[in-house]
Short mmCIF file of C-alpha atoms in Angstrom, two decimals:
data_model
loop_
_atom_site.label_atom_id
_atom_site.label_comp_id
_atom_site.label_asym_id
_atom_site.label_seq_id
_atom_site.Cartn_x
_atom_site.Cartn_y
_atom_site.Cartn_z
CA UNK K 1 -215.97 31.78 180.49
CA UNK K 2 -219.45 33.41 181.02
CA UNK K 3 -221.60 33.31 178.65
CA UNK K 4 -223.80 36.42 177.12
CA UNK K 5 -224.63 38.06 179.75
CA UNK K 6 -228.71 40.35 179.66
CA UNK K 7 -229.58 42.76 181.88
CA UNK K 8 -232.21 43.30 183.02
CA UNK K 9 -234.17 40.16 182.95
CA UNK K 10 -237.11 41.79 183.33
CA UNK K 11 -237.87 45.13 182.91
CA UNK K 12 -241.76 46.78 182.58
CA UNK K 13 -242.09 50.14 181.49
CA UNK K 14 -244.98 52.66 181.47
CA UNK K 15 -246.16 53.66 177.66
CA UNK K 16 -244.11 56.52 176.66
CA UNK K 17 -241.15 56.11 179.19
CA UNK K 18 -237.80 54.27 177.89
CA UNK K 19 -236.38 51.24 177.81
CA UNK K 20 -232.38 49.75 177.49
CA UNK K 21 -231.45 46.44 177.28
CA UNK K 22 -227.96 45.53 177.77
CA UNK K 23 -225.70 42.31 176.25
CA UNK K 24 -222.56 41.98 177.22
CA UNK K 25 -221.36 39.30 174.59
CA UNK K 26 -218.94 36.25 175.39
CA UNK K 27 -215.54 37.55 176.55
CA UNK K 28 -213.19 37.53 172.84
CA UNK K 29 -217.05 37.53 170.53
CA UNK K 30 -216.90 41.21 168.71
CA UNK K 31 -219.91 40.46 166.98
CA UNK K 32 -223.80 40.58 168.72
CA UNK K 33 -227.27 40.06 167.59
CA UNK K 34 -230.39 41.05 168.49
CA UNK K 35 -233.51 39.20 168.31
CA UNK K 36 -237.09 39.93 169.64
CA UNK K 37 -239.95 37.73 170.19
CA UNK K 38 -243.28 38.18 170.77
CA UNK K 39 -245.49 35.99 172.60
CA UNK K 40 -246.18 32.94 170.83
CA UNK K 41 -243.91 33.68 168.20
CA UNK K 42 -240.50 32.34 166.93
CA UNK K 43 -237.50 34.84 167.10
CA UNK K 44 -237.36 37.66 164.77
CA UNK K 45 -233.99 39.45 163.53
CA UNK K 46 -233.29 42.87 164.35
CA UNK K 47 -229.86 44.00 164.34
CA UNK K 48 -226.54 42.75 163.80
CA UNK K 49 -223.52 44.66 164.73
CA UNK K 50 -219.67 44.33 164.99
CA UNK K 51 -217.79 47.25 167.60
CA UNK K 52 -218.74 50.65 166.57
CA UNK K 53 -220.54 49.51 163.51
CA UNK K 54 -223.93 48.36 162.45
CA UNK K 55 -223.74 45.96 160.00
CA UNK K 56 -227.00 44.77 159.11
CA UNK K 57 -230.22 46.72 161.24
CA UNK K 58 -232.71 45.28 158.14
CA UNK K 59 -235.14 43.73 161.12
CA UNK K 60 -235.16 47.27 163.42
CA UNK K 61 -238.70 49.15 163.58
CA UNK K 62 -237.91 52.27 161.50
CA UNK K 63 -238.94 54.70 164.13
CA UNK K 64 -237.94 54.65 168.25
CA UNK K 65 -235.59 51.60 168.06
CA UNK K 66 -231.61 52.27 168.26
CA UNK K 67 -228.93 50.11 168.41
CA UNK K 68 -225.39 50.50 169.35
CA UNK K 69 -222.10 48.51 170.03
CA UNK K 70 -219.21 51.17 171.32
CA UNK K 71 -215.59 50.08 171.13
CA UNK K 72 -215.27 49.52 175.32
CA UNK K 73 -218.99 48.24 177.05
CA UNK K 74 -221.86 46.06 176.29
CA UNK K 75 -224.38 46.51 173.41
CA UNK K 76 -227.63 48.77 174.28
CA UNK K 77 -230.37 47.43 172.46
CA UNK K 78 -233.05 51.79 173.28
CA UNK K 79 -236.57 51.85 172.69
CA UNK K 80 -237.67 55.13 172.99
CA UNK K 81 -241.37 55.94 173.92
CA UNK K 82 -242.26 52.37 174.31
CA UNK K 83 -245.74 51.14 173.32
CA UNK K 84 -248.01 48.12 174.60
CA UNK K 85 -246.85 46.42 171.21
CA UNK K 86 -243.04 46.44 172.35
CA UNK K 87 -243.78 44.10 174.87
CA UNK K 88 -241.60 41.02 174.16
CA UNK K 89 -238.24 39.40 175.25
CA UNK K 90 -235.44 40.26 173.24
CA UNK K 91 -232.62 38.21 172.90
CA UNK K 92 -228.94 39.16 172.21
CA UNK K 93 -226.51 36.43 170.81
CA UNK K 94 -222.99 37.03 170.25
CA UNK K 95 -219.80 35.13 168.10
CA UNK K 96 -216.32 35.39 167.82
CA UNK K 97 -216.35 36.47 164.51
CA UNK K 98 -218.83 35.90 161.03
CA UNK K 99 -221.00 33.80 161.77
CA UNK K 100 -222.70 31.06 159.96
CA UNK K 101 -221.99 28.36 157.18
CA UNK K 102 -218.45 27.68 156.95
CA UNK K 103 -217.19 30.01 159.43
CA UNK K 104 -217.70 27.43 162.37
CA UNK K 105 -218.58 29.62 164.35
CA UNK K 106 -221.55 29.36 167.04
CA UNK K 107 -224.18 31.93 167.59
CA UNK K 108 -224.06 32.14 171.76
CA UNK K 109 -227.47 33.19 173.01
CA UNK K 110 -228.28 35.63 175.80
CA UNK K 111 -231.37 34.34 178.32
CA UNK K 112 -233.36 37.49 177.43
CA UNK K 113 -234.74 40.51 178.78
CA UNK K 114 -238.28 40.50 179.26
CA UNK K 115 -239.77 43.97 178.57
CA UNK K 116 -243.77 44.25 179.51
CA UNK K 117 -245.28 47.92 178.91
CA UNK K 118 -247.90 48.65 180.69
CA UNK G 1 -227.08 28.44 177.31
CA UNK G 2 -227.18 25.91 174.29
CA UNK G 3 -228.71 22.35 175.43
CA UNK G 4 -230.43 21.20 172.26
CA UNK G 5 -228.49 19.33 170.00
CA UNK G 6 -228.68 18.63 166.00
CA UNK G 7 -227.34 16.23 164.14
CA UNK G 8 -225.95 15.82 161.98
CA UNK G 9 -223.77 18.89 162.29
CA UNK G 10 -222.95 18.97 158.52
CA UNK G 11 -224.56 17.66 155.75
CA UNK G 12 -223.78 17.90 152.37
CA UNK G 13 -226.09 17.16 149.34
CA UNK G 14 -226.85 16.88 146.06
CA UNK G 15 -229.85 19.35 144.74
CA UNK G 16 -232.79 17.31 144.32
CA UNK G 17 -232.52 15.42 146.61
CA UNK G 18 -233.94 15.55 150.27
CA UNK G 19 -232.03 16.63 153.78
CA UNK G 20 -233.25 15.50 157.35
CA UNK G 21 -232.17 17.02 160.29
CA UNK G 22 -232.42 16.21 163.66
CA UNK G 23 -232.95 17.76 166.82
CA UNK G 24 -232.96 16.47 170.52
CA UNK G 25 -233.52 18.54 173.40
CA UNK G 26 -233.85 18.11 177.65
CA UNK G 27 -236.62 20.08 178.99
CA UNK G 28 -240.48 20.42 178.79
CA UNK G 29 -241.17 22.40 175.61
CA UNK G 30 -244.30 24.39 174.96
CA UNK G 31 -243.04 24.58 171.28
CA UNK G 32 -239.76 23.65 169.22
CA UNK G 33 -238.94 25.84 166.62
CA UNK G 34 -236.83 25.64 163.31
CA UNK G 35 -234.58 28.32 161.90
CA UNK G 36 -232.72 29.07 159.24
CA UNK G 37 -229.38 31.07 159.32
CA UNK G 38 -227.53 32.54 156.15
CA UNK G 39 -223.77 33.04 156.39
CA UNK G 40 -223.20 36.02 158.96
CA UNK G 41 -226.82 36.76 158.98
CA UNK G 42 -229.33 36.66 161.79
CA UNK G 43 -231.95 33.77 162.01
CA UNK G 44 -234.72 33.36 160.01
CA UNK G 45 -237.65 31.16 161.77
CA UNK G 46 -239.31 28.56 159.37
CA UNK G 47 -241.82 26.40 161.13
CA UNK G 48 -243.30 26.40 164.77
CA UNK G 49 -244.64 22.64 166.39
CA UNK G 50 -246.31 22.73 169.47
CA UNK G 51 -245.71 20.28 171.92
CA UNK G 52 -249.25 18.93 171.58
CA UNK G 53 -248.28 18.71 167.58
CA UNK G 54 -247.01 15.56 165.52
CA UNK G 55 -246.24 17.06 162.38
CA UNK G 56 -246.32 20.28 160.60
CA UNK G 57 -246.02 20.94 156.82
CA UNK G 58 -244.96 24.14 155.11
CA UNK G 59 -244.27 24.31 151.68
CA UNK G 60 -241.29 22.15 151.05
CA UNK G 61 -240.61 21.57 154.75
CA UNK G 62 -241.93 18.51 157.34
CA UNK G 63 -241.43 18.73 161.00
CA UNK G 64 -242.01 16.10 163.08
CA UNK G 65 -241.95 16.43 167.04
CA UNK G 66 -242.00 13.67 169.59
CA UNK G 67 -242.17 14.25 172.40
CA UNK G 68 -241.97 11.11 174.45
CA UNK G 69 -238.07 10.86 173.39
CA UNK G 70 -237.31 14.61 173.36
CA UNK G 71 -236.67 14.92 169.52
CA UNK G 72 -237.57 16.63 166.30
CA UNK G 73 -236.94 16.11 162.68
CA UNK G 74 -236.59 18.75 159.91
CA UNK G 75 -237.14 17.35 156.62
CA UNK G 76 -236.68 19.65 153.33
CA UNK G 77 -237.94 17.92 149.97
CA UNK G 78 -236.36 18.81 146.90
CA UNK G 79 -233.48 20.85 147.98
CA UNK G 80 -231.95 23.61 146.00
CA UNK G 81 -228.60 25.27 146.32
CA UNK G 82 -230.48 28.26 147.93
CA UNK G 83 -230.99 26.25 151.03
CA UNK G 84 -227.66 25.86 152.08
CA UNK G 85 -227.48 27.16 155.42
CA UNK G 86 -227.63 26.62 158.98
CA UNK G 87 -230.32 24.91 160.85
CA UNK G 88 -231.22 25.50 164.33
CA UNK G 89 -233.75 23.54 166.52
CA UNK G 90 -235.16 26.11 169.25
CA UNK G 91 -236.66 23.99 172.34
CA UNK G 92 -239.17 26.15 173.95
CA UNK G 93 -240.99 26.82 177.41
CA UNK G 94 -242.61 29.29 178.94
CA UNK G 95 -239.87 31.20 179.82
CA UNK G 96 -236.54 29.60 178.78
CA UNK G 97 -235.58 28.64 175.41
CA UNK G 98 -232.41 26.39 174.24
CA UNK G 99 -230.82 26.52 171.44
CA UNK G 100 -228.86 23.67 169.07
CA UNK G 101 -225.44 24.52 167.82
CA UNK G 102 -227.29 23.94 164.24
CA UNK G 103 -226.98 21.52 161.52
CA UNK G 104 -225.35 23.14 158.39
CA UNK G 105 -226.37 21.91 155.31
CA UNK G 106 -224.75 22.29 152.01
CA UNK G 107 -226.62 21.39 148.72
CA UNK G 108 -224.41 20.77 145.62
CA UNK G 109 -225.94 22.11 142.39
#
């Protein structure tokens, strides 16, 4: 069983171009998270979503940052018009269902995509 | 992949009184990092060490790191029922981290 499965690992970007990460999650886990972190720093929440739905975006940058989960294909974690600040890895974790207290369920982490703007 | 490792992996309490967690881990670390994680919620991060750390204090929590036997504690004084969660240990280095499959911790009011 693979686990979450980034892409790309690495990925550097020119300021104002584009960038898409990709997670596919662990075969039979409907549920994916994204995480960012910045050098130096611990992990930061950004996005939770089940298929088709986003369920709780309360850590997404209000402007450029998207998020989506479609019913057949991996997550895309867009930053549009990417600045020197959006340099980071970002992390995707996925679970079979809820996860957290109770639900004993594991969070499965991703290995990252590492996204340097220059 | 997930090669740290908490214990324990549950741990109930009454509020008041204090929780320890533990954390052990296999590579060279350039930090180890606590988090937090509410029922189907994404993690929160508490408290960094660096590997060139002992022991860290913030607010009610007390991390200790040693390094020498690849482990770290998480101690919360005076627990309240608003800390029931999961813990997670995060070993990092410079370009990998590893994750613990958490400790969860529920404190009885």
């Amino acid at each position: 069983n693979a686990g979450v499965m980034q892409n790309p690992r690495h990925l550097v970007r020119r300021r104002g171009q584009e960038a898409r990460l990709r997670c596919s999650p662990m075969k039979g886990h409907s549920h994916v998270y994204w995480y960012r972190q910045l050098p130096e720093e611990g992990l930061k929440f950004m996005v939770y979503l089940q298929k088709e739905n986003i369920i709780d975006e309360s850590g997404m940058p209000k402007e450029r940052f998207s998020a989506e989960f479609p019913k057949e294909g991996p997550s895309i974690l867009r930053i549009q018009q990417v600045v020197r600040g959006d340099s980071a890895a970002y992390f995707c974790a996925s679970s079979p269902d809820r996860a957290g207290l109770g639900s004993g369920n594991t969070i499965y982490f991703g290995e990252g995509s590492w996204l340097t703007v220059v | 992949s997930q090669q740290g490792e908490e214990d324990p992996q549950a741990l109930s309490i009454q509020e008041g009184e204090n929780a320890t967690m533990n954390c052990s881990y296999k590579t060279s670390i350039n930090n180890l990092q606590w988090y937090r994680q509410n029922s189907g919620r994404g993690l929160v991060h508490l408290i960094l060490i660096r590997s060139n750390e002992r022991e860290k204090h913030s607010g009610r929590l007390r991390v200790t790191l040693d390094t020498s036997k690849k482990s770290s504690s998480l101690l919360i004084t005076a627990s309240r029922a608003a800390d029931t969660a999961s813990y997670f240990c995060v070993a990092g280095s410079a370009r990998q981290l590893t994750f613990g499959s958490g400790t969860q911790l529920t404190v009885l009011p």
